[in-house]
Short mmCIF file of C-alpha atoms and ligand atoms in Angstrom, two decimals:
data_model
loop_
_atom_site.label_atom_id
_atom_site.label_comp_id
_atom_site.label_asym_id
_atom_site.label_seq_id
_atom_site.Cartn_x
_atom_site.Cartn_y
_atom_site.Cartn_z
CA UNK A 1 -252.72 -71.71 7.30
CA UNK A 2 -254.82 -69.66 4.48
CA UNK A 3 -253.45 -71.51 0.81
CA UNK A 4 -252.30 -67.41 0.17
CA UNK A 5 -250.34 -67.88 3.13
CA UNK A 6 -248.64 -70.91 1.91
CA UNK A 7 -248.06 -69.35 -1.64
CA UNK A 8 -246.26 -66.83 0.36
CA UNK A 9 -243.64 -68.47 1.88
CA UNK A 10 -243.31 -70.63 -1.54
CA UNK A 11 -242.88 -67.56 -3.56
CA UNK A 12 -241.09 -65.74 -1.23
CA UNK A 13 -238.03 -68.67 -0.18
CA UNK A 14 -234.88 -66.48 -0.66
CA UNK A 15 -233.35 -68.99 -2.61
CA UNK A 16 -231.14 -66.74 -4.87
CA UNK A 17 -229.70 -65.33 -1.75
CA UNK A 18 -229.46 -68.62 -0.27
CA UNK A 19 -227.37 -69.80 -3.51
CA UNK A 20 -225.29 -66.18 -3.28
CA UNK A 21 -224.10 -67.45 0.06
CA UNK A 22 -222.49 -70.73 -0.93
CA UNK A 23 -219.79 -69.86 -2.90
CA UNK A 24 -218.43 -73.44 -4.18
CA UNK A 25 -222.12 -73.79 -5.66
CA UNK A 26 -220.69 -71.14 -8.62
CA UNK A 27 -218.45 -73.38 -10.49
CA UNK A 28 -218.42 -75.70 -13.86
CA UNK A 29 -217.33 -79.21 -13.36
CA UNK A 30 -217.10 -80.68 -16.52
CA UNK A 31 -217.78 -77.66 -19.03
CA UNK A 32 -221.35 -77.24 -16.85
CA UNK A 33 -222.50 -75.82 -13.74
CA UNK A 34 -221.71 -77.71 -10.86
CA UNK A 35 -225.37 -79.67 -9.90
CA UNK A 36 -224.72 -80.45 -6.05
CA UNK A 37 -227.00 -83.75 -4.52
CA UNK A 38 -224.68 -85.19 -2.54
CA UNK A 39 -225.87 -83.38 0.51
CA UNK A 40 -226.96 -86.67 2.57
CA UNK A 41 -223.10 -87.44 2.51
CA UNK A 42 -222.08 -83.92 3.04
CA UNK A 43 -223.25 -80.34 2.44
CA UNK A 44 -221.56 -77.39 0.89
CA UNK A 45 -220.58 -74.44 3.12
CA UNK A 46 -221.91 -70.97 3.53
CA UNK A 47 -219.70 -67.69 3.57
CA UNK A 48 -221.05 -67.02 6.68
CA UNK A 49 -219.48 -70.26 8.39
CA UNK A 50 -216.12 -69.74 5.82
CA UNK A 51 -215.69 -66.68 7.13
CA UNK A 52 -216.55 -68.04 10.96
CA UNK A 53 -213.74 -70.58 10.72
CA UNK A 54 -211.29 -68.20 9.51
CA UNK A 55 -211.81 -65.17 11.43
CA UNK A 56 -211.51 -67.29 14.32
CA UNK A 57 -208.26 -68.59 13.21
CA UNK A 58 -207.31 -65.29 12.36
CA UNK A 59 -208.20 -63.29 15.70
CA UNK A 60 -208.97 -65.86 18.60
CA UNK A 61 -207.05 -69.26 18.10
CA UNK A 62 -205.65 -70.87 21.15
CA UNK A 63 -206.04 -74.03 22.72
CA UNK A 64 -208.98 -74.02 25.44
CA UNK A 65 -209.88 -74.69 29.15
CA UNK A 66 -206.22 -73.88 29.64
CA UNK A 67 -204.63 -70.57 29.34
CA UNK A 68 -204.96 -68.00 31.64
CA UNK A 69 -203.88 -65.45 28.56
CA UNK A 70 -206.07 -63.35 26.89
CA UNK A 71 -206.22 -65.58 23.24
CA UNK A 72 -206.98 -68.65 25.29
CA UNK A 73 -209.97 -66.91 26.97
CA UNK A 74 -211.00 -65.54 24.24
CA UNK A 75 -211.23 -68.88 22.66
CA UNK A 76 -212.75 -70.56 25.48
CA UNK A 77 -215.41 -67.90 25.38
CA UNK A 78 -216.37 -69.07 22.08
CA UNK A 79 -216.14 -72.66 22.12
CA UNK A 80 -218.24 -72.62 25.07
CA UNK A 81 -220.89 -70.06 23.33
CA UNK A 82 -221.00 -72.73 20.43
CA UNK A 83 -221.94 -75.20 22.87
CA UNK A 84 -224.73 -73.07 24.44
CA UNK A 85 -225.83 -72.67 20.61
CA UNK A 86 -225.88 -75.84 20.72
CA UNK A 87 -228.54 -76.55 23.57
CA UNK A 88 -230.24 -74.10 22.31
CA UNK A 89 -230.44 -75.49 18.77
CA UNK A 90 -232.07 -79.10 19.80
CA UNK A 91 -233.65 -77.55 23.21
CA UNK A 92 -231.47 -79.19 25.66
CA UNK A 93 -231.79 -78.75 29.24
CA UNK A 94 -229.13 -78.01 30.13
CA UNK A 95 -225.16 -77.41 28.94
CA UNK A 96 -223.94 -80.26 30.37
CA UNK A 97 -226.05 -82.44 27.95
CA UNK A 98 -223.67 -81.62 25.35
CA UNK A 99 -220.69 -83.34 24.04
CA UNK A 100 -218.95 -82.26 21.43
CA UNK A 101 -217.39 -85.22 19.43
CA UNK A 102 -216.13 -85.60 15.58
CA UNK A 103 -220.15 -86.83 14.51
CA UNK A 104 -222.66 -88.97 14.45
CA UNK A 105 -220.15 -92.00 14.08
CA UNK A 106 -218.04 -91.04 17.03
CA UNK A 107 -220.93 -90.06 19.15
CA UNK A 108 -223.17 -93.35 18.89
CA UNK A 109 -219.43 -95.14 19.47
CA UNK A 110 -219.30 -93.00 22.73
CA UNK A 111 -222.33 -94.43 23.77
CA UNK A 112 -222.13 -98.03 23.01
CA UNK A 113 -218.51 -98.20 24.76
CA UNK A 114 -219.32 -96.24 27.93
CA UNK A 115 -222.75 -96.78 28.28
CA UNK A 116 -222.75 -100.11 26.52
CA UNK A 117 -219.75 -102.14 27.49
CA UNK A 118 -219.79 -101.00 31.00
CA UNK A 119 -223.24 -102.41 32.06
CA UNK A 120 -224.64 -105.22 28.99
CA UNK A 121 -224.15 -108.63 30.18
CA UNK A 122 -224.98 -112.30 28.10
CA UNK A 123 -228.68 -111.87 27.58
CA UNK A 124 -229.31 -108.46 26.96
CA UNK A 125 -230.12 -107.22 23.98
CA UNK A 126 -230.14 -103.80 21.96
CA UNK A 127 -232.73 -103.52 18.98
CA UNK A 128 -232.22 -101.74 16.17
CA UNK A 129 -233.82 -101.29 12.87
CA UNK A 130 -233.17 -102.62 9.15
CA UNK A 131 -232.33 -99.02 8.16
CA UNK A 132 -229.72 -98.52 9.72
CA UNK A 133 -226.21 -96.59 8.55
CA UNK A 134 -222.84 -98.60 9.23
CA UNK A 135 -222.36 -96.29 12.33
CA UNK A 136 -225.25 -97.66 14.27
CA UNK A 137 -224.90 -101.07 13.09
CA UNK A 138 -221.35 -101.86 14.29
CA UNK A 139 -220.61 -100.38 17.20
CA UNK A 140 -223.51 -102.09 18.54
CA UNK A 141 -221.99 -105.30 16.64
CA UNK A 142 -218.95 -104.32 18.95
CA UNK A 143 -220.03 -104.14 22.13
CA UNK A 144 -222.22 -107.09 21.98
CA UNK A 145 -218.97 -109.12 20.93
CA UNK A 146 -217.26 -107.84 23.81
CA UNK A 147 -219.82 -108.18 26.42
CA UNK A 148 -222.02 -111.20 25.32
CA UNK A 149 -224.98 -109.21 24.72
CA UNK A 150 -227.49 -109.74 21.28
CA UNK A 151 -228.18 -107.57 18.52
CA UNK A 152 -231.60 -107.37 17.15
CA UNK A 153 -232.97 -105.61 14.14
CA UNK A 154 -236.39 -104.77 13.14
CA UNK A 155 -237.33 -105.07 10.29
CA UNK A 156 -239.08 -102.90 7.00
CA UNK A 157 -241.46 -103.55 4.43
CA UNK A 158 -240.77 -102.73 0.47
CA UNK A 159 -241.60 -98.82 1.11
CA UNK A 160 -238.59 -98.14 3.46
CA UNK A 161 -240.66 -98.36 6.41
CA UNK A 162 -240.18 -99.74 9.68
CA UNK A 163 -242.65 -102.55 10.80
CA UNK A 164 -244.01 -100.83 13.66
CA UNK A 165 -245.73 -104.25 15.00
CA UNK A 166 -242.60 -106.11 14.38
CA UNK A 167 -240.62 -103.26 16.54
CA UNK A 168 -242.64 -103.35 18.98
CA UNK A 169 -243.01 -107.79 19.56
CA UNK A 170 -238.99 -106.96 19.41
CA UNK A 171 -238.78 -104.87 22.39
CA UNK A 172 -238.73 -107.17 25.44
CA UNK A 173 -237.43 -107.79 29.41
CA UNK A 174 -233.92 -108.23 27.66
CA UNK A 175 -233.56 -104.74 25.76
CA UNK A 176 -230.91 -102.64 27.31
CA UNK A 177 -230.97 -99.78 24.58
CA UNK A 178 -233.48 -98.92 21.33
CA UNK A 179 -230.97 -97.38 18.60
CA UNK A 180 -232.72 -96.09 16.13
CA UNK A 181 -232.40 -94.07 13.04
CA UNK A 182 -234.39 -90.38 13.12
CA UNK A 183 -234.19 -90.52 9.14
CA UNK A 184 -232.68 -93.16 6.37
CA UNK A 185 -229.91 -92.26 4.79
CA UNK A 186 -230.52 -94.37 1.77
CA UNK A 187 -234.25 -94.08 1.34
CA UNK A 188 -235.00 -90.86 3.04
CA UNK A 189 -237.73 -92.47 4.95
CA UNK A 190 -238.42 -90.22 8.36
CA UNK A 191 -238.93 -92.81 11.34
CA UNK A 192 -242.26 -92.24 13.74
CA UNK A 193 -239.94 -91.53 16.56
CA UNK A 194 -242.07 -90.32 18.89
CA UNK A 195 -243.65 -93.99 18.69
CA UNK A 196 -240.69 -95.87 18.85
CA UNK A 197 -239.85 -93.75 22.19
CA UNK A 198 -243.15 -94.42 23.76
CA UNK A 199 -243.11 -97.62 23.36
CA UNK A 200 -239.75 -97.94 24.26
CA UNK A 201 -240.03 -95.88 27.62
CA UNK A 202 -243.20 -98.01 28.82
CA UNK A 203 -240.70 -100.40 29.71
CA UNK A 204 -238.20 -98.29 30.55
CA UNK A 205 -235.91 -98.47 28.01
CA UNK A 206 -233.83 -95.85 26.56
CA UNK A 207 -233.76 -94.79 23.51
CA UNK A 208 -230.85 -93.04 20.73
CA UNK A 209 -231.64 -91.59 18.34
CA UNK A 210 -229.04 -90.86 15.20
CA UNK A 211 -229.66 -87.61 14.01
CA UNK A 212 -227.61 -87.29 11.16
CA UNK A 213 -229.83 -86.85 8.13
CA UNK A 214 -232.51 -85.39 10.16
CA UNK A 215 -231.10 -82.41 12.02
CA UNK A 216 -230.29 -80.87 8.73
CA UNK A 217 -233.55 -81.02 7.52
CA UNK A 218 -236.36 -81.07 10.52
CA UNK A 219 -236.55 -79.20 13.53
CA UNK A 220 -235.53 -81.44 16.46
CA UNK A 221 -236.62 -80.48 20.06
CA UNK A 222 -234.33 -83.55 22.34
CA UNK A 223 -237.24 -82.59 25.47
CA UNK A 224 -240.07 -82.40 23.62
CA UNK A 225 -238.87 -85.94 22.08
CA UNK A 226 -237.74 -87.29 25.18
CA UNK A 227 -235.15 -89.36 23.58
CA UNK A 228 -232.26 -90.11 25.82
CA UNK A 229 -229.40 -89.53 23.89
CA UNK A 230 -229.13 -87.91 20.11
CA UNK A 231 -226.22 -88.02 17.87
CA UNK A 232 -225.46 -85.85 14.60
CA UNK A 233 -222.67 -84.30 12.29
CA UNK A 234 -221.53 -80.26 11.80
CA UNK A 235 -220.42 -81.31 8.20
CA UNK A 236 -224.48 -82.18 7.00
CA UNK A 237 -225.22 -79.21 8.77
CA UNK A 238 -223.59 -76.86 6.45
CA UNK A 239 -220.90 -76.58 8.82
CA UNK A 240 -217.25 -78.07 8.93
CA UNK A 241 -216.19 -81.75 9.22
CA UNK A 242 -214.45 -82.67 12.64
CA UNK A 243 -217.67 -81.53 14.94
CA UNK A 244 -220.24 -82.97 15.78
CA UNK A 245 -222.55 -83.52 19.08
CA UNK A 246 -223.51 -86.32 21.06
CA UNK A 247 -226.64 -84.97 23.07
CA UNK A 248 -227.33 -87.21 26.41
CA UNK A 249 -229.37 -86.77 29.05
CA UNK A 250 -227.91 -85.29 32.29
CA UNK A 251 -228.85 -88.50 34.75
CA UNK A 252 -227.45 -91.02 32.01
CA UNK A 253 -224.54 -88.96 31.22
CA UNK A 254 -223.72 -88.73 34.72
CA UNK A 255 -223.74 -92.48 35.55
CA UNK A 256 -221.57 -93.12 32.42
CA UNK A 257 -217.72 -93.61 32.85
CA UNK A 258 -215.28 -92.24 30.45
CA UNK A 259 -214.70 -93.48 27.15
CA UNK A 260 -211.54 -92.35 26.25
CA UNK A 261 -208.62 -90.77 28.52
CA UNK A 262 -205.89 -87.98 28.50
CA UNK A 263 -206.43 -84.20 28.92
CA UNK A 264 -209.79 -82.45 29.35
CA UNK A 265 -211.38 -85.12 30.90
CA UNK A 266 -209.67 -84.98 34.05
CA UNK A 267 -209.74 -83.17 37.55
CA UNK A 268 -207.04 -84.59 39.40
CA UNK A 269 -203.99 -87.15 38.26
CA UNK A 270 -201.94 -89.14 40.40
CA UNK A 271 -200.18 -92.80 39.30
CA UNK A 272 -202.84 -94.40 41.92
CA UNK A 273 -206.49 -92.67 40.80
CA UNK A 274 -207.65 -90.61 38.45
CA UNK A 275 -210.51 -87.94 39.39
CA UNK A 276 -213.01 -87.00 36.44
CA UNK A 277 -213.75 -83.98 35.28
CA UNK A 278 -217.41 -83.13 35.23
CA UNK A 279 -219.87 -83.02 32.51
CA UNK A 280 -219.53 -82.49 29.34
CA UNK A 281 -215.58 -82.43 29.86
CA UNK A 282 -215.74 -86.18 31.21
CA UNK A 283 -216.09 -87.06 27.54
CA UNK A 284 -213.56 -84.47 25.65
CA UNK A 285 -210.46 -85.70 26.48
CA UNK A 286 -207.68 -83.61 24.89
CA UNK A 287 -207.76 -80.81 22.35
CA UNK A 288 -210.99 -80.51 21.12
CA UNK A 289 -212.25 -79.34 17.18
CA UNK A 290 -212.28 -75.73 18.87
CA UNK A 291 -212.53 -73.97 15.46
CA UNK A 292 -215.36 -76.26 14.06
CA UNK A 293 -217.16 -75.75 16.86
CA UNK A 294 -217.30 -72.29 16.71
CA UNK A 295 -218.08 -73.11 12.76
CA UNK A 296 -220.98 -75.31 13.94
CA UNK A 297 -222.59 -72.21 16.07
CA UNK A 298 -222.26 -70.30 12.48
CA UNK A 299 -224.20 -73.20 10.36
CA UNK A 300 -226.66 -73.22 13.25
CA UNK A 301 -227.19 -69.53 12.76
CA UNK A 302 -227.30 -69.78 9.17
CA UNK A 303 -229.65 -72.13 8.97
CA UNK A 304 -231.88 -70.70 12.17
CA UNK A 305 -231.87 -67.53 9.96
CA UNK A 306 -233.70 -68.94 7.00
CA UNK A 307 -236.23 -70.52 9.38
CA UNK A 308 -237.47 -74.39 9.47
CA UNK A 309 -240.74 -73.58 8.01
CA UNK A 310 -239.26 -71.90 4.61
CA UNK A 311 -236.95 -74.80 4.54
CA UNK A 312 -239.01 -77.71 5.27
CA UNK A 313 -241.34 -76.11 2.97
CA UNK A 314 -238.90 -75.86 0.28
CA UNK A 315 -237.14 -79.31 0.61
CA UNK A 316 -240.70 -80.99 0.60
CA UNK A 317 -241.44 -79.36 -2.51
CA UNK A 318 -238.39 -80.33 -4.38
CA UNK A 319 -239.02 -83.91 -3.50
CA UNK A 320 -242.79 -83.35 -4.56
CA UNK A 321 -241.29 -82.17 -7.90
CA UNK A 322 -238.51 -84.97 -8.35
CA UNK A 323 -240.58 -87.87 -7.17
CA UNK A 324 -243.45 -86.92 -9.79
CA UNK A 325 -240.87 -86.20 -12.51
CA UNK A 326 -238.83 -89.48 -11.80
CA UNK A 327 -242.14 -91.97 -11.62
CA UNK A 328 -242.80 -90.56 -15.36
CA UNK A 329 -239.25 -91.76 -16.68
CA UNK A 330 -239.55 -95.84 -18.23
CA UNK A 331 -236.85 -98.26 -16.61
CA UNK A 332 -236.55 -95.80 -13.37
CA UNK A 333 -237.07 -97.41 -10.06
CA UNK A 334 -236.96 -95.75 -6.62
CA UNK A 335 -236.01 -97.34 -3.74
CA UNK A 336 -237.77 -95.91 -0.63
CA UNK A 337 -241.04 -94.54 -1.08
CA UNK A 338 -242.19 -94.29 2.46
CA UNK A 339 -245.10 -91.91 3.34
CA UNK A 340 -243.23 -89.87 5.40
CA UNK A 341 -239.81 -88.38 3.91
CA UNK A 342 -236.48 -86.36 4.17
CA UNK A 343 -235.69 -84.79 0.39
CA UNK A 344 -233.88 -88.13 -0.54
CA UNK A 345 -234.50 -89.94 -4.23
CA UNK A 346 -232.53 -93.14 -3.78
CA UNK A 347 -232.87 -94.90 -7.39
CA UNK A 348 -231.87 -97.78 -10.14
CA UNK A 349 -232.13 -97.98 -13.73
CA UNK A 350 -233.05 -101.15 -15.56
CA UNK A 351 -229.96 -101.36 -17.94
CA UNK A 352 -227.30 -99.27 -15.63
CA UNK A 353 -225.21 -100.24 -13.14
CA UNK A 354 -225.60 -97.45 -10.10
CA UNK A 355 -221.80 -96.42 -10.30
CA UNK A 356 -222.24 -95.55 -14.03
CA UNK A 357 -225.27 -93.96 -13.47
CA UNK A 358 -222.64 -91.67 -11.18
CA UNK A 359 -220.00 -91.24 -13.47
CA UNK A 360 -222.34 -89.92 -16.35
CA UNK A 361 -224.27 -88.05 -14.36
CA UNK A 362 -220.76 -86.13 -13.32
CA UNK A 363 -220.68 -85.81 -16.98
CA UNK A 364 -223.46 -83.26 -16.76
CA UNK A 365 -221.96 -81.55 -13.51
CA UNK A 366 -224.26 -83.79 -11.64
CA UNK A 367 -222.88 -84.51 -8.34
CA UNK A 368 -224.68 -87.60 -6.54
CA UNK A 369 -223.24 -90.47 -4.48
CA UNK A 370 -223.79 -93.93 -5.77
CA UNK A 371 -223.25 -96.77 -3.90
CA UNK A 372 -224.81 -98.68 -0.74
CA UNK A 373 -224.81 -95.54 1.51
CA UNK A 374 -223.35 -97.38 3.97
CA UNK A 375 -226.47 -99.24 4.76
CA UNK A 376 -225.24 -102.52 3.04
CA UNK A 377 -228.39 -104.34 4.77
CA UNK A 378 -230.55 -102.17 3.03
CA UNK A 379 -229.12 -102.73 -0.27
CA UNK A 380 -229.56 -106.93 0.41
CA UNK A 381 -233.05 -106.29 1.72
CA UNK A 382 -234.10 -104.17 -1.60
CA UNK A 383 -231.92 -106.88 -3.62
CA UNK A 384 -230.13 -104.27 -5.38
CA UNK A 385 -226.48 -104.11 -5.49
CA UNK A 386 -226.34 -100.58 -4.86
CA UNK A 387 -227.98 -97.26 -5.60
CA UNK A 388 -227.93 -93.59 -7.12
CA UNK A 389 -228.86 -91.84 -4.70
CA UNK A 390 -229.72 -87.56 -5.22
CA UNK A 391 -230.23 -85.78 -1.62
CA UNK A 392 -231.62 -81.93 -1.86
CA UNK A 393 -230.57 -79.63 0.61
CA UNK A 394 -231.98 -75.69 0.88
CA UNK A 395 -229.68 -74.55 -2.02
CA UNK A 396 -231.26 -76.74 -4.74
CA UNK A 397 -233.45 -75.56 -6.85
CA UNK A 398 -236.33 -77.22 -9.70
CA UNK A 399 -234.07 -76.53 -12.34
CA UNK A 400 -231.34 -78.28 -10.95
CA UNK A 401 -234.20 -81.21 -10.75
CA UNK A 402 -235.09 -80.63 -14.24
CA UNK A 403 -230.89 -81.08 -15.04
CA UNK A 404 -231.09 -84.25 -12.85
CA UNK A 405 -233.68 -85.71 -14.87
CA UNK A 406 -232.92 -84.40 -18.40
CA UNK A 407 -228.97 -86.19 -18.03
CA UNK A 408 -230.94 -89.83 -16.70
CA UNK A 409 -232.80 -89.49 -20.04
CA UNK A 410 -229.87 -89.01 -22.11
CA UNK A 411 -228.23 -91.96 -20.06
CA UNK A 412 -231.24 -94.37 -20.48
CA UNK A 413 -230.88 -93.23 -24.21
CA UNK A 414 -227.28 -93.67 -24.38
CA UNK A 415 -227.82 -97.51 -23.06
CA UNK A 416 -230.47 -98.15 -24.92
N1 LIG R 1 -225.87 -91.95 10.42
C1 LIG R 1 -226.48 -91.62 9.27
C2 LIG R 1 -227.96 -91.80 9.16
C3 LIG R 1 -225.72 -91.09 8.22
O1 LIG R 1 -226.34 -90.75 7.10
C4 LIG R 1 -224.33 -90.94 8.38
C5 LIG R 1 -223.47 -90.43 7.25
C6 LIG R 1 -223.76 -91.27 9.60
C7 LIG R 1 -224.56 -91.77 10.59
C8 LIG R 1 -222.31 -91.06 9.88
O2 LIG R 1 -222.03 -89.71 9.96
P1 LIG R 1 -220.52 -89.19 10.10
O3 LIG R 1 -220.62 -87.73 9.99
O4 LIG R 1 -220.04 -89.65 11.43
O5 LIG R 1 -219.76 -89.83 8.98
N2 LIG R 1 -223.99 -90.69 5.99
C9 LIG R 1 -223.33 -90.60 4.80
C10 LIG R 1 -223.97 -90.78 3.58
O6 LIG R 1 -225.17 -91.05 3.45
N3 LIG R 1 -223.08 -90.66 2.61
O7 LIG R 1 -221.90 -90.36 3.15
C11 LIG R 1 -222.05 -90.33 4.51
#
């Protein structure tokens, strides 16, 4: 692409429009106008997914699967249409690949209990990495308690990034299952999945991939990765909480028992057997987030409608911008600085503790989390005891960078 092409779609990113969409964006919190980087732990919602959610609940609520009536087809009709959205979205093969769960947490739980408990013995062993978010560190923890299998994590050096060498003496006869982190949470770093899965699939291992931070940032083709199952949220999506999709392949899927029992899931009852329903509905027992999943097909829209090059584009600049801007400010120290990353500016200051940094920033209508992330390992192996932690998301602008980095001053000041 021409450098005039690439002005282009710099100067021409709608973001005024994008910002005219989001409506809890216009507000003051604190006197000033609301500053929103919390995005890694959620992301704010777009009319068009507001208005998704409650013209559904207006016009087509009913339960699904069940009703012969007209609402309940209606309904039906649409949760299934998210679901095709869905495939279409990440480029599954086929329907049946996708589950609709409550997120990223439930999904990668899915997976360790069917897939998991029903087949690890003593001996085996699932590798994961340092990086990892609470939700693929314990319900691998979990299973391996219950089945007598071993968890092992490879580890990263001081950028954020994972040891590929390390990962790969890790993998052995023993591994079962490679679950692995698509991008950190914490430090923003974007794993070289398409390595890890190579590797991983010369010895015919299978890999997972959680997909919570990246899907809302990255285009993410499942076949073109060839990852065997992928897990991420509606809520980082810009669309509601209570959905979210555990992608599997069909085969694996299909060999997998139930995780959890009751409606839905079933074909045929009696107090002797049980007869499963087939894919996905094996794994949605009882009344699904019907709603939210129609809201996910919205955020999908939304965000397919803006286009992954504008937005990749965009997000990459922003970080550009922070990064250089935070590097110039004395006492400021990022944590995760790996080569390739997600807009994420995980940070400390010398003389403030991360949760004050937090509560003055709110001060200036700065909204970031501060904390460990949920990736308490990562805090232990940066030695920090937590951090503050901005995340950018397609609404954000330079300005709001500029706001970011004007209140840290005036903190840094204020401690002296
Ligand atoms: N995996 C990663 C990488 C995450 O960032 C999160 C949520 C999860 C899994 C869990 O997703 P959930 O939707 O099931 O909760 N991360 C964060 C965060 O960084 N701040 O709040 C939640």
């Amino acid at each position: 692409m021409t450098q005039s092409a690439l002005t282009e779609i710099q100067t021409s990113y709608p973001l005024d429009a994008i910002r005219a969409d989001f409506p809890a964006l216009h507000q003051q919190v604190r006197g000033k106008p609301l500053v929103y980087l919390d995005n890694a732990a959620s992301a704010q919602k777009p009319k068009q997914v507001i208005d998704a959610l409650a013209d559904f609940y207006r016009h087509d609520f009913a339960n699904v699967h069940r009703g012969v009536h007209t609402l309940s087809e209606r309904a039906t009709g649409k949760y299934e249409a998210a679901r095709d959205r869905v495939q279409r979205f990440i480029n599954a093969a086929c329907r049946e690949e996708i589950v609709f769960v409550r997120g990223t947490t439930e999904a990668i739980n899915l997976v360790a209990q069917s897939y998991g408990r029903g087949s690890l013995q003593s001996g085996d062993e699932i590798l994961i990495t340092a990086m990892e978010h609470h939700s693929n560190i314990v319900p691998w923890q979990m299973v391996c308690q219950q089945t007598g299998a071993t968890l092992k994590v490879a580890p990263i050096n001081q950028q954020g990034e994972l040891i590929m060498e390390a990962f790969e003496r890790l993998l052995s006869t023993r591994t079962r299952l490679v679950a692995v982190t698509h991008m950190s949470n914490a430090l923003g770093t974007i794993n070289p999945v398409e390595d890890i899965i190579s590797l991983a699939h010369a010895q015919n291992i299978p890999v997972l991939l959680d997909g919570a931070q990246a899907v809302p940032h990255l285009p993410v083709d499942v076949q073109a990765l060839d990852c065997d199952f992928y897990a991420f949220s509606g809520h980082k999506l810009y669309g509601p909480t209570g959905i979210g999709v555990l992608y599997g392949k069909r085969e694996l899927l299909e060999a997998m028992p139930p995780w959890q029992g009751g409606g839905e899931m079933i074909r045929k009852v009696t107090f002797e057997a049980t007869e499963y329903n087939v894919l996905p509905y094996k794994f949605e027992a009882g009344t699904p987030a019907i709603a939210e999943a129609v809201g996910l097909g919205a955020a999908i829209d939304y965000v397919e409608s803006i286009g992954w090059q504008a937005i990749t584009q965009h997000e990459h600049d922003l970080l550009a911008y922070a990064t250089a801007k935070a590097s110039d400010i004395d006492g400021l120290r990022l944590v995760g600085t790996a080569a390739r990353k997600g807009a994420i500016l995980s940070f400390i200051l010398k003389q403030v503790h991360p949760h004050d940094i937090g509560t003055f920033l709110d001060h200036y209508g700065v909204a970031v989390r501060a904390g460990h992330h949920c990736a308490m390992p990562v805090m232990d192996f940066f030695q920090v005891p937590a951090t503050a932690r901005a995340s950018f998301a397609i609404y954000n602008s330079k300005e709001e960078v500029d706001i970011l980095m004007e209140a840290i001053q005036h903190i840094i000041e204020a401690f002296g």
